[in-house]
Coordinates of C-alpha atoms and ligand atoms in Angstrom, one line a residue:
X1 CA 37.5 111.3 67.4
X2 CA 39.6 109.8 70.2
X3 CA 41.1 106.3 70.4
X4 CA 43.2 104.4 73.0
X5 CA 45.2 101.3 72.1
X6 CA 47.2 98.8 74.1
X7 CA 50.1 97.0 72.6
X8 CA 52.2 94.2 74.2
X9 CA 56.0 93.7 74.5
X10 CA 57.4 90.7 72.6
X11 CA 60.4 88.4 72.9
X12 CA 61.9 87.4 69.5
X13 CA 64.1 84.6 68.3
X14 CA 63.2 82.1 71.2
X15 CA 66.6 80.5 70.9
X16 CA 67.1 79.0 67.4
X17 CA 64.3 80.8 65.7
X18 CA 66.4 83.8 64.6
X19 CA 64.3 86.5 62.8
X20 CA 61.3 84.1 62.8
X21 CA 59.8 83.2 66.2
X22 CA 58.3 85.6 68.7
X23 CA 56.1 85.6 71.8
X24 CA 53.9 88.5 73.0
X25 CA 54.2 89.1 76.8
X26 CA 52.3 91.1 79.3
X27 CA 54.1 94.4 79.5
X28 CA 52.3 97.2 77.6
X29 CA 52.5 100.4 75.6
X30 CA 49.4 102.6 75.8
X31 CA 48.6 105.2 73.2
X32 CA 45.8 107.7 73.3
X33 CA 45.4 109.6 70.0
X34 CA 42.9 112.3 69.3
X35 CA 42.3 114.4 66.2
X36 CA 41.7 117.9 67.6
X37 CA 41.8 120.2 64.6
X38 CA 44.6 122.1 66.3
X39 CA 48.4 121.7 66.1
X40 CA 50.0 118.4 66.9
X41 CA 51.1 117.8 70.6
X42 CA 52.8 114.8 72.1
X43 CA 52.8 114.0 75.8
X44 CA 55.2 111.2 76.6
X45 CA 55.9 109.3 79.8
X46 CA 59.5 109.3 81.1
X47 CA 60.0 105.8 79.7
X48 CA 59.4 107.0 76.2
X49 CA 62.5 108.6 74.7
X50 CA 62.1 111.2 72.0
X51 CA 63.2 108.8 69.3
X52 CA 60.5 106.3 70.3
X53 CA 57.8 109.0 70.1
X54 CA 59.2 110.0 66.7
X55 CA 59.0 106.3 65.5
X56 CA 55.4 106.2 66.7
X57 CA 54.6 109.4 64.8
X58 CA 56.4 108.2 61.7
X59 CA 54.4 104.9 61.8
X60 CA 51.2 106.9 62.1
X61 CA 52.2 109.0 59.0
X62 CA 53.0 105.8 57.0
X63 CA 49.5 104.5 57.7
X64 CA 47.9 107.9 56.9
X65 CA 49.9 108.1 53.6
X66 CA 48.8 104.5 52.7
X67 CA 45.1 105.5 52.8
X68 CA 45.7 109.1 51.7
X69 CA 44.2 110.5 55.0
X70 CA 45.2 114.0 56.2
X71 CA 44.7 114.2 60.0
X72 CA 43.9 117.6 61.3
X73 CA 46.0 118.2 64.4
X74 CA 46.9 115.2 66.6
X75 CA 47.0 115.0 70.4
X76 CA 49.0 112.0 71.5
X77 CA 49.4 110.7 75.0
X78 CA 52.0 107.8 75.5
X79 CA 52.4 105.6 78.5
X80 CA 54.9 102.8 78.3
X81 CA 55.9 100.0 80.6
X82 CA 58.1 98.1 78.1
X83 CA 61.9 98.5 78.9
X84 CA 63.6 100.3 76.0
X85 CA 66.4 98.7 74.0
X86 CA 66.4 95.6 76.1
X87 CA 65.3 92.9 73.6
X88 CA 61.6 93.1 74.5
X89 CA 60.3 94.6 71.3
X90 CA 59.8 98.2 72.3
X91 CA 60.4 99.5 68.8
X92 CA 57.8 97.1 67.3
X93 CA 55.4 98.2 70.0
X94 CA 55.8 101.9 69.0
X95 CA 55.4 100.9 65.3
X96 CA 52.4 98.7 65.8
X97 CA 50.8 101.1 68.3
X98 CA 51.3 103.9 65.8
X99 CA 49.7 102.2 62.9
X100 CA 46.8 100.6 64.9
X101 CA 46.0 104.0 66.5
X102 CA 46.2 105.7 63.1
X103 CA 44.0 103.1 61.4
X104 CA 41.3 103.4 64.2
X105 CA 41.5 107.2 64.1
X106 CA 41.0 107.3 60.3
X107 CA 38.5 104.4 60.4
X108 CA 40.6 102.8 57.7
X109 CA 39.3 99.9 55.8
X110 CA 42.5 97.8 56.2
X111 CA 42.9 94.1 57.1
X112 CA 45.1 92.7 59.9
X113 CA 47.3 91.5 57.0
X114 CA 47.6 95.0 55.6
X115 CA 48.7 96.3 59.1
X116 CA 51.2 93.4 59.5
X117 CA 52.8 94.1 56.1
X118 CA 53.1 97.8 56.8
X119 CA 54.5 97.4 60.3
X120 CA 57.1 94.8 59.2
X121 CA 58.1 97.1 56.3
X122 CA 58.8 99.8 58.9
X123 CA 60.7 97.5 61.3
X124 CA 62.6 95.6 58.7
X125 CA 61.9 92.1 60.1
X126 CA 58.6 90.6 61.3
X127 CA 59.5 88.5 64.3
X128 CA 58.5 91.1 67.0
X129 CA 55.9 92.8 64.9
X130 CA 53.8 89.6 64.4
X131 CA 53.3 88.7 68.1
X132 CA 52.9 92.4 69.0
X133 CA 50.0 92.8 66.5
X134 CA 48.4 89.3 66.7
X135 CA 49.4 88.1 70.2
X136 CA 50.7 84.7 71.3
X137 CA 53.6 82.6 70.0
X138 CA 54.1 83.2 66.3
X139 CA 56.4 82.3 63.4
X140 CA 56.7 84.7 60.5
X141 CA 58.8 85.7 57.5
X142 CA 58.5 88.5 54.9
X143 CA 58.8 88.1 51.2
X144 CA 58.1 90.8 48.5
X145 CA 56.5 93.0 51.1
X146 CA 54.1 90.4 52.4
X147 CA 54.3 88.8 55.9
X148 CA 53.5 85.1 56.1
X149 CA 52.7 84.3 59.7
X150 CA 51.1 81.7 61.9
X151 CA 50.1 81.5 65.6
X152 CA 51.5 78.4 67.3
X153 CA 50.5 76.4 70.3
X154 CA 52.1 77.1 73.6
X155 CA 51.6 74.7 76.6
X156 CA 49.9 76.6 79.5
X157 CA 52.2 75.1 82.1
X158 CA 55.3 77.1 81.0
X159 CA 56.2 80.2 83.0
X160 CA 58.4 83.0 81.8
X161 CA 61.0 85.1 83.7
X162 CA 62.7 88.0 81.9
X163 CA 66.2 88.8 83.4
X164 CA 66.6 92.5 82.5
X165 CA 69.8 94.4 83.1
X166 CA 70.1 98.1 83.8
X167 CA 72.0 98.7 80.5
X168 CA 70.8 99.1 76.9
X169 CA 71.8 97.3 73.7
X170 CA 70.6 98.8 70.5
X171 CA 69.3 96.3 67.9
X172 CA 71.3 98.1 65.3
X173 CA 74.6 97.5 67.1
X174 CA 73.5 93.9 68.0
X175 CA 72.7 93.2 64.3
X176 CA 76.0 94.8 63.3
X177 CA 77.8 92.1 65.3
X178 CA 76.4 89.3 63.1
X179 CA 78.6 87.8 60.3
X180 CA 77.5 88.1 56.7
X181 CA 77.9 84.3 56.2
X182 CA 77.3 81.3 58.3
X183 CA 78.2 77.7 57.7
X184 CA 75.8 75.0 56.4
X185 CA 76.2 73.1 59.6
X186 CA 75.3 76.1 61.8
X187 CA 72.2 76.6 59.6
X188 CA 71.1 73.0 60.0
X189 CA 71.9 73.1 63.7
X190 CA 69.3 75.9 64.0
X191 CA 66.7 74.4 61.7
X192 CA 66.4 71.1 63.7
X193 CA 66.3 72.9 67.0
X194 CA 63.7 75.4 65.9
X195 CA 61.3 72.6 64.9
X196 CA 61.9 70.8 68.2
X197 CA 61.6 73.9 70.3
X198 CA 58.2 74.4 68.8
X199 CA 57.2 70.8 69.5
X200 CA 58.5 71.2 73.1
X201 CA 56.6 74.5 73.6
X202 CA 53.4 72.9 72.3
X203 CA 53.6 69.6 74.3
X204 CA 55.0 71.1 77.5
X205 CA 58.1 69.0 77.2
X206 CA 60.6 70.8 79.5
X207 CA 63.5 68.4 78.9
X208 CA 63.2 68.6 75.1
X209 CA 63.0 72.4 75.4
X210 CA 66.2 72.6 77.4
X211 CA 68.0 70.5 74.8
X212 CA 66.6 72.3 71.8
X213 CA 66.6 76.0 72.9
X214 CA 70.1 76.5 71.5
X215 CA 71.5 78.6 68.7
X216 CA 74.5 79.1 66.4
X217 CA 73.2 82.0 64.3
X218 CA 73.2 85.0 66.6
X219 CA 73.7 84.5 70.4
X220 CA 77.5 83.8 70.4
X221 CA 78.2 86.9 68.3
X222 CA 76.3 89.1 70.6
X223 CA 77.6 87.8 73.9
X224 CA 80.7 90.1 73.9
X225 CA 78.3 93.1 73.8
X226 CA 76.6 92.1 77.0
X227 CA 78.7 92.6 80.2
X228 CA 78.8 89.5 82.5
X229 CA 76.7 87.5 80.1
X230 CA 79.0 84.4 80.2
X231 CA 79.1 84.4 84.0
X232 CA 75.3 84.7 84.2
X233 CA 74.6 82.2 81.4
X234 CA 77.0 79.6 83.1
X235 CA 75.2 79.9 86.4
X236 CA 71.8 79.6 84.6
X237 CA 73.0 76.4 83.0
X238 CA 73.4 74.9 86.4
X239 CA 69.7 75.4 87.3
X240 CA 68.2 72.1 86.2
X241 CA 64.6 73.0 85.6
X242 CA 65.0 76.0 83.3
X243 CA 65.8 76.7 79.6
X244 CA 66.9 80.1 78.5
X245 CA 67.7 82.2 75.5
X246 CA 68.8 85.8 74.6
X247 CA 65.5 87.7 74.1
X248 CA 65.5 89.3 70.7
X249 CA 68.8 91.1 70.2
X250 CA 69.4 91.2 73.9
X251 CA 70.5 92.1 76.5
X252 CA 67.5 90.6 78.3
X253 CA 67.7 86.8 78.9
X254 CA 64.4 85.0 78.9
X255 CA 63.9 82.0 81.2
X256 CA 61.3 79.3 80.5
X257 CA 60.3 76.9 83.2
X258 CA 57.5 74.8 84.7
X259 CA 58.6 75.2 88.3
X260 CA 58.0 78.8 89.1
X261 CA 58.5 79.4 92.8
X262 CA 61.8 77.5 93.4
X263 CA 63.1 78.9 90.1
X264 CA 62.6 82.5 91.0
X265 CA 64.7 82.1 94.2
X266 CA 67.5 80.4 92.2
X267 CA 67.4 83.0 89.5
X268 CA 67.8 85.7 92.1
X269 CA 70.8 83.9 93.6
X270 CA 72.4 83.9 90.1
X271 CA 71.8 87.6 89.7
X272 CA 73.2 88.4 93.1
X273 CA 76.6 87.3 91.9
X274 CA 76.8 89.9 89.2
X275 CA 78.2 93.4 89.5
X276 CA 75.6 95.1 87.2
X277 CA 72.1 95.3 88.6
X278 CA 69.7 92.9 86.8
X279 CA 66.0 92.6 87.6
X280 CA 63.6 89.7 87.3
X281 CA 60.1 90.1 85.8
X282 CA 57.7 87.2 85.9
X283 CA 55.8 87.4 82.6
X284 CA 52.8 85.7 81.0
X285 CA 52.1 85.3 77.3
X286 CA 49.8 87.9 75.9
X287 CA 47.3 86.2 73.6
X288 CA 45.4 89.2 72.3
X289 CA 48.1 91.4 70.7
X290 CA 47.3 95.0 69.9
X291 CA 43.8 96.0 71.0
X292 CA 41.6 99.1 71.2
X293 CA 40.5 99.9 74.7
Ligands
LIG1 N1 65.4 89.0 65.3 C1 65.9 90.3 65.7 C2 67.3 90.2 66.0 C3 65.1 90.7 66.9 O1 67.7 89.2 66.7 O2 68.1 91.1 65.6 C4 65.5 92.1 67.4 O3 64.8 93.1 66.8

């Protein structure tokens, strides 16, 4: 038995939607898994560090344990185009890829909800896991081991550009920078803007999006961890037709716009002023999520 699965990258938080909103985008992790009856072997591409391959194998084991399945010798082949530790959901992709591949391999009788619950348990929060598994723009939360999730409308005119630096930021470190407590006013700042961000994304309202794509729960605490973030963010604020946010835990900045060609040139100009190399990737929403090929 051999399976091949394709799993998308994802951009979480989307401004004010900390630990809740996420969007699947078209950068992919590919996993080929075969039960050979021999010893386990793992072939990984250069963009898959050992820890990522371990996370994938651990996720497969969690799925096998859940259904009490004992695989006989696995051969894994991993190809990955998702930048690692950049705020584009690479760890969720390895988790989702692992459990989906394992479920297919074992022909497990599990629902999408079962897979979602298991993947979110491994990751610890569901905001990347949900779009990665289900595709599209999603909102989710976990309670008592169950993920409650919904796909949301996204206007087709919006374009996405990921500004990706050449340095990493681990989610663990970026979560460690967050305070234990926030004020009531900061919480309500985010609640109102989350609702209006979703309305703007649904209706294609770029002006409302620019106003509402703001946050007081995580971005400010993480800025000191990202070299030249202030400088870049300030020049991005001057580009009229864009809205932007820190993708996941960072350091990638995601730009949303309806004016793609002019914007790309202006973004490049902003990046040219920085000392660290940052790249631009034009991305599209992935609407399918994890699929078997
Ligand atoms: N919501 C998460 C965070 C996404 O901001 O820490 C990164 O995994």
